[in-house]
């Protein structure tokens, strides 16, 4: 069975500081991995996706994530946080098990301090 | 392109009442999903449609929840009767493929409050 663990339900950074949101997954088959962002009272928006091409994936708004198979990780980073990055971030995994169901992590809320 | 449309945005009902949510996916998207998102948690899949057929409804509480996708386009999700624990945001999403490698596009959700 597939699963996703997001380490840290809350992360706080200063504006201009590095953002690092952690995601570990388990999957018995090569996974598809996604990061989504959710702003208050909105649905989820895709930030980036990994589908077995390059291991370093670049997304929107300056975010990127690196797929590390040996560590079963797909951490999200951004070199310099902006106030507008404050939101909830979800890591998700899907693959050829369980009918290609997508499993979402519990989410990490990012706070950005001025 | 127009995004996923959901209505209503907010709904307040009393327990044991019934409620229905509507979703219009992105045009041409064959796969449609309904998720339940409880405050502080990630979305949990309730049901997945491929065109008008059900792919996965293993986590749908079938004694009270039902969903349909007539003609493979719009979809409705119904709860009857509602319980207090059904208070959540109900998200609809669509994607162009069913194989998990395509991202999902989400609507803004319906926030349901049960009194």
Tab-separated table of N, CA and C in Angstrom, chain B residues 39-99:
chain	number	residue	atom	x	y	z
B	39	UNK	N	-10.895	19.423	8.617
B	39	UNK	CA	-10.000	20.489	9.046
B	39	UNK	C	-8.694	19.929	9.596
B	40	UNK	N	-7.578	20.399	9.032
B	40	UNK	CA	-6.269	19.968	9.512
B	40	UNK	C	-5.763	18.679	8.897
B	41	UNK	N	-6.485	18.139	7.929
B	41	UNK	CA	-6.079	16.885	7.298
B	41	UNK	C	-5.966	17.056	5.783
B	42	UNK	N	-5.334	16.079	5.168
B	42	UNK	CA	-5.275	16.059	3.715
B	42	UNK	C	-6.571	15.511	3.134
B	43	UNK	N	-6.772	15.739	1.851
B	43	UNK	CA	-7.986	15.218	1.204
B	43	UNK	C	-8.030	13.693	1.240
B	44	UNK	N	-9.219	13.167	1.481
B	44	UNK	CA	-9.431	11.720	1.467
B	44	UNK	C	-10.382	11.397	0.328
B	45	UNK	N	-9.957	10.477	-0.543
B	45	UNK	CA	-10.783	10.123	-1.694
B	45	UNK	C	-12.057	9.422	-1.248
B	46	UNK	N	-13.179	9.937	-1.738
B	46	UNK	CA	-14.461	9.272	-1.504
B	46	UNK	C	-14.825	8.385	-2.687
B	47	UNK	N	-14.723	8.939	-3.885
B	47	UNK	CA	-15.111	8.189	-5.064
B	47	UNK	C	-14.384	8.749	-6.278
B	48	UNK	N	-14.052	7.841	-7.203
B	48	UNK	CA	-13.396	8.206	-8.450
B	48	UNK	C	-14.198	7.633	-9.601
B	49	UNK	N	-14.509	8.490	-10.574
B	49	UNK	CA	-15.222	8.080	-11.783
B	49	UNK	C	-14.268	8.135	-12.979
B	50	UNK	N	-14.421	7.176	-13.862
B	50	UNK	CA	-13.790	7.234	-15.166
B	50	UNK	C	-14.949	7.280	-16.161
B	51	UNK	N	-15.096	8.436	-16.835
B	51	UNK	CA	-16.311	8.706	-17.609
B	51	UNK	C	-17.503	8.556	-16.652
B	52	UNK	N	-18.462	7.710	-16.922
B	52	UNK	CA	-19.587	7.602	-15.993
B	52	UNK	C	-19.546	6.318	-15.175
B	53	UNK	N	-18.394	5.633	-15.189
B	53	UNK	CA	-18.238	4.427	-14.397
B	53	UNK	C	-17.409	4.664	-13.154
B	54	UNK	N	-17.719	3.928	-12.087
B	54	UNK	CA	-16.997	4.066	-10.824
B	54	UNK	C	-15.716	3.236	-10.853
B	55	UNK	N	-14.586	3.883	-10.575
B	55	UNK	CA	-13.294	3.205	-10.518
B	55	UNK	C	-12.970	2.770	-9.098
B	56	UNK	N	-13.279	3.639	-8.143
B	56	UNK	CA	-12.943	3.367	-6.738
B	56	UNK	C	-13.941	4.075	-5.847
B	57	UNK	N	-14.644	3.342	-5.044
B	57	UNK	CA	-15.528	3.942	-4.031
B	57	UNK	C	-15.343	3.228	-2.700
B	58	UNK	N	-14.141	2.713	-2.483
B	58	UNK	CA	-13.874	1.902	-1.304
B	58	UNK	C	-13.985	2.682	0.008
B	59	UNK	N	-13.814	3.997	-0.043
B	59	UNK	CA	-13.888	4.780	1.189
B	59	UNK	C	-15.164	5.617	1.266
B	60	UNK	N	-16.108	5.337	0.424
B	60	UNK	CA	-17.382	6.052	0.445
B	60	UNK	C	-18.330	5.363	1.444
B	61	UNK	N	-18.806	6.072	2.448
B	61	UNK	CA	-19.776	5.477	3.395
B	61	UNK	C	-21.117	5.274	2.696
B	62	UNK	N	-21.276	4.112	2.137
B	62	UNK	CA	-22.385	3.898	1.213
B	62	UNK	C	-23.748	3.870	1.885
B	63	UNK	N	-23.766	3.756	3.213
B	63	UNK	CA	-25.052	3.783	3.884
B	63	UNK	C	-25.651	5.188	3.900
B	64	UNK	N	-24.821	6.195	3.654
B	64	UNK	CA	-25.340	7.569	3.705
B	64	UNK	C	-24.883	8.433	2.544
B	65	UNK	N	-23.805	8.074	1.896
B	65	UNK	CA	-23.275	8.863	0.784
B	65	UNK	C	-23.599	8.160	-0.533
B	66	UNK	N	-23.904	8.973	-1.528
B	66	UNK	CA	-24.073	8.443	-2.879
B	66	UNK	C	-23.552	9.469	-3.871
B	67	UNK	N	-23.129	8.991	-5.007
B	67	UNK	CA	-22.622	9.895	-6.040
B	67	UNK	C	-22.964	9.334	-7.403
B	68	UNK	N	-23.165	10.229	-8.336
B	68	UNK	CA	-23.421	9.792	-9.691
B	68	UNK	C	-22.779	10.763	-10.661
B	69	UNK	N	-22.506	10.256	-11.841
B	69	UNK	CA	-21.931	11.069	-12.899
B	69	UNK	C	-22.618	10.669	-14.200
B	70	UNK	N	-23.797	11.204	-14.357
B	70	UNK	CA	-24.583	10.890	-15.537
B	70	UNK	C	-23.922	11.496	-16.768
B	71	UNK	N	-23.918	10.754	-17.853
B	71	UNK	CA	-23.390	11.211	-19.137
B	71	UNK	C	-21.900	11.518	-19.085
B	72	UNK	N	-21.236	11.124	-18.006
B	72	UNK	CA	-19.796	11.265	-17.942
B	72	UNK	C	-19.285	12.686	-17.862
B	73	UNK	N	-20.136	13.618	-17.430
B	73	UNK	CA	-19.685	15.014	-17.330
B	73	UNK	C	-19.880	15.488	-15.894
B	74	UNK	N	-21.012	16.172	-15.625
B	74	UNK	CA	-21.291	16.677	-14.288
B	74	UNK	C	-21.449	15.533	-13.300
B	75	UNK	N	-21.252	15.885	-12.034
B	75	UNK	CA	-21.425	14.885	-10.985
B	75	UNK	C	-22.109	15.509	-9.779
B	76	UNK	N	-22.844	14.689	-9.057
B	76	UNK	CA	-23.428	15.128	-7.793
B	76	UNK	C	-23.042	14.155	-6.697
B	77	UNK	N	-22.822	14.682	-5.527
B	77	UNK	CA	-22.532	13.906	-4.329
B	77	UNK	C	-23.625	14.221	-3.318
B	78	UNK	N	-24.229	13.191	-2.751
B	78	UNK	CA	-25.324	13.398	-1.816
B	78	UNK	C	-25.016	12.735	-0.481
B	79	UNK	N	-25.467	13.366	0.570
B	79	UNK	CA	-25.360	12.803	1.908
B	79	UNK	C	-26.780	12.766	2.492
B	80	UNK	N	-27.177	11.554	2.915
B	80	UNK	CA	-28.512	11.422	3.494
B	80	UNK	C	-28.566	10.183	4.377
B	81	UNK	N	-28.753	10.324	5.677
B	81	UNK	CA	-28.830	11.564	6.453
B	81	UNK	C	-27.449	12.006	6.914
B	82	UNK	N	-27.288	13.290	7.123
B	82	UNK	CA	-25.994	13.824	7.546
B	82	UNK	C	-25.755	13.587	9.034
B	83	UNK	N	-24.482	13.361	9.368
B	83	UNK	CA	-24.057	13.225	10.752
B	83	UNK	C	-23.086	14.353	11.084
B	84	UNK	N	-22.899	14.585	12.364
B	84	UNK	CA	-22.010	15.665	12.792
B	84	UNK	C	-20.605	15.502	12.212
B	85	UNK	N	-20.143	14.256	12.127
B	85	UNK	CA	-18.776	14.019	11.645
B	85	UNK	C	-18.616	14.251	10.142
B	86	UNK	N	-19.710	14.569	9.459
B	86	UNK	CA	-19.611	14.876	8.031
B	86	UNK	C	-19.204	16.324	7.782
B	87	UNK	N	-19.086	17.097	8.843
B	87	UNK	CA	-18.635	18.488	8.689
B	87	UNK	C	-17.227	18.483	8.104
B	88	UNK	N	-17.087	19.093	6.944
B	88	UNK	CA	-15.816	19.043	6.214
B	88	UNK	C	-15.940	19.901	4.962
B	89	UNK	N	-14.839	19.995	4.239
B	89	UNK	CA	-14.876	20.582	2.897
B	89	UNK	C	-14.904	19.436	1.895
B	90	UNK	N	-15.814	19.512	0.955
B	90	UNK	CA	-15.920	18.475	-0.073
B	90	UNK	C	-15.360	19.055	-1.377
B	91	UNK	N	-14.297	18.431	-1.818
B	91	UNK	CA	-13.571	18.897	-2.992
B	91	UNK	C	-13.861	17.990	-4.176
B	92	UNK	N	-14.061	18.614	-5.310
B	92	UNK	CA	-14.168	17.883	-6.563
B	92	UNK	C	-12.914	18.175	-7.378
B	93	UNK	N	-12.414	17.174	-8.059
B	93	UNK	CA	-11.240	17.344	-8.908
B	93	UNK	C	-11.443	16.557	-10.191
B	94	UNK	N	-10.718	16.964	-11.226
B	94	UNK	CA	-10.768	16.208	-12.466
B	94	UNK	C	-9.368	16.106	-13.047
B	95	UNK	N	-9.157	15.088	-13.859
B	95	UNK	CA	-7.883	14.943	-14.551
B	95	UNK	C	-8.136	14.321	-15.915
B	96	UNK	N	-7.133	14.497	-16.787
B	96	UNK	CA	-7.296	14.013	-18.155
B	96	UNK	C	-7.039	12.518	-18.258
B	97	UNK	N	-6.388	11.932	-17.234
B	97	UNK	CA	-6.090	10.504	-17.288
B	97	UNK	C	-6.446	9.835	-15.974
B	98	UNK	N	-6.510	8.531	-15.993
B	98	UNK	CA	-6.871	7.778	-14.787
B	98	UNK	C	-5.699	6.987	-14.236
B	99	UNK	N	-4.514	7.156	-14.810
B	99	UNK	CA	-3.399	6.305	-14.447
B	99	UNK	C	-2.524	6.889	-13.362
